[in-house]
Amino acid sequence: MITFNEALKTVKHATKKLEKEHIELSKCLNRVLAEDVVSTISIPPFNKSAMDGFACRQTDLAETLEILETIPAGTPPTKVIGKNQCSRIMTGAMVPEGADCVVMVEKSEIVDPNHVRFTDTKTKTNICIKGEDIQENDVVLKKGTRIKAQHISVLAEIGCAKPLVYQRVKVGVIATGSELVEPHETPGSTQIRNVNSWQLLAQLEKIGITANYYGIVADSKETTKEVIAKCIEENDMLLITGGVSVGEYDHIPQILKELEFNIWFHTLSVKPGKHTVFATRQGKYVFAMPGNPVSSFVQFELLGKALVFRLMGHDYKPAIVRLPISCDYKRKRTDRLEFIPVRLNANNQVIPVSYNGSAHINAFTQADGIMAIPREVDEYTEGEFVHVRQI
Ligand SMILES: Nc1nc2c(c(=O)[nH]1)N[C@H]1C(S)=C(S)[C@@H](COP(=O)(O)OP(=O)(O)OC[C@H]3O[C@@H](n4cnc5c(N)ncnc54)[C@H](O)[C@@H]3O)O[C@H]1N2
Ligand code: MOO
């Protein structure tokens, strides 16, 4: 049995990044940059007016000024501003030579069609200076950055229309269990509906991956082996749920051995998810989680995501907040790092959600996150700080 930190290190160590490709900006969300992005231009590329108003010299603010021309955004100025002169200028237009400020139109009074004076003798400069946001040759985004909407903005701004990114990981999803039927079906007296596949497909979709779903596989070793073999041919990695513990029909570890996978770990000192398997074979990866839906949900959050992102070249760091717990909390066994569902109240205090264990996925509909209770810790007192991973 290994610890969570050892398991995370193992997943990162045993996983190789996928190939790289150039793709359109519109397809980049949730991909990972495969090289540093360097700007070939300064931003702003010229001294740019931040206001609609009059471009002039600060020393002339108390005077009546001659208006030389109107400068719209996108049109270059044609006149240099001299003493007691100004040009009407629009937000986003290039500031003319000679001007060191732009007075807002609201602070002006037109004297006649060619002259203006100001109602205030002070102004901010209202000029965005060339290069104040980005300098030419600046590294604007680092290799390994997972691309979010705000990164797309910068790529667009500097003209990086086809960034070099890692390929999107191809993920196959399988649910094992002869007791399972799909959500649209009516279960028999000993059957239940398949939760894990739909949950995993949604967890993947949330991070930008549309997985290939292979359906439910009954607990027959031969069939399961065939489906796994096919699935692994067609994908980079495979997520399996069920069949990983010690029951007579828990075939997954044995099948993976027969398919010549190297099993890096099989048991974790983490609750839920004691029986979680990570196996690799020449650029192919299998992450098999326990059948209980909470175990599958939590283990995908803890390790599955790290694996997916690692393949795509990103070192995943989950959002973890440190907040006070709203009540006393006790647990009996302390031999495993445990994760329980919690919600946050309006004062950002952590409230454990009523929870019956790893089959009780319904508890997670109330949860904002999962609280980590380290090994050896058996209680928290109200107000003590705890760590919550957002889900
Ligand atoms: N003798 C032992 N028995 C069990 C142990 C143990 O250490 N010794 N661990 C228990 C824990 S904890 C868990 S978790 C499960 C893990 O078992 P498996 O991964 O082999 O999963 P299954 O036995 O196939 O299923 C467990 C449970 O989850 C239900 N299930 C399975 N797949 C789905 C699905 N896709 N959607 C919804 N629910 C699913 C299944 O019906 C079982 O109720 O082992 C314990 N036993
Ligand atoms: O191993 Mo189970 O996933 O703890 O509930």
mmCIF file of C-alpha atoms in Angstrom, residues 18 60 65 67 69 84 92 107 119 122 125 128 130 135 151 158 205 224 230 241 319 346 349 371 375 379 383 391:
data_model
loop_
_atom_site.group_PDB
_atom_site.id
_atom_site.type_symbol
_atom_site.label_atom_id
_atom_site.label_comp_id
_atom_site.label_asym_id
_atom_site.label_seq_id
_atom_site.Cartn_x
_atom_site.Cartn_y
_atom_site.Cartn_z
ATOM 1 C CA LEU A 18 2.236 13.123 -26.145
ATOM 2 C CA ASP A 60 -0.989 74.452 -22.266
ATOM 3 C CA LEU A 65 -6.156 75.723 -27.953
ATOM 4 C CA ILE A 67 -7.829 72.206 -32.986
ATOM 5 C CA GLU A 69 -7.460 67.714 -36.915
ATOM 6 C CA ASN A 84 -1.370 76.064 -27.797
ATOM 7 C CA GLY A 92 -7.520 53.660 -29.328
ATOM 8 C CA LYS A 107 -13.568 68.386 -19.422
ATOM 9 C CA THR A 119 -12.567 73.209 -17.435
ATOM 10 C CA LYS A 122 -4.944 69.223 -14.376
ATOM 11 C CA THR A 125 -1.903 61.647 -19.137
ATOM 12 C CA CYS A 128 -1.156 53.892 -22.910
ATOM 13 C CA LYS A 130 4.017 51.709 -26.334
ATOM 14 C CA GLN A 135 7.759 44.283 -24.731
ATOM 15 C CA HIS A 151 -4.438 32.917 -22.422
ATOM 16 C CA ILE A 158 0.347 39.009 -30.222
ATOM 17 C CA GLU A 205 -15.637 16.905 -20.530
ATOM 18 C CA THR A 224 -13.168 -7.908 -20.249
ATOM 19 C CA LYS A 230 -9.255 -3.180 -28.133
ATOM 20 C CA THR A 241 -14.156 1.257 -12.897
ATOM 21 C CA ALA A 319 -7.291 24.546 -6.495
ATOM 22 C CA ALA A 346 -21.644 32.264 3.407
ATOM 23 C CA GLN A 349 -16.505 28.040 6.752
ATOM 24 C CA MET A 371 -11.795 18.018 2.596
ATOM 25 C CA ARG A 375 -3.317 10.086 8.263
ATOM 26 C CA GLU A 379 -10.433 15.086 15.035
ATOM 27 C CA GLY A 383 -12.452 26.945 13.841
ATOM 28 C CA ILE A 391 -14.730 20.073 -7.283
#
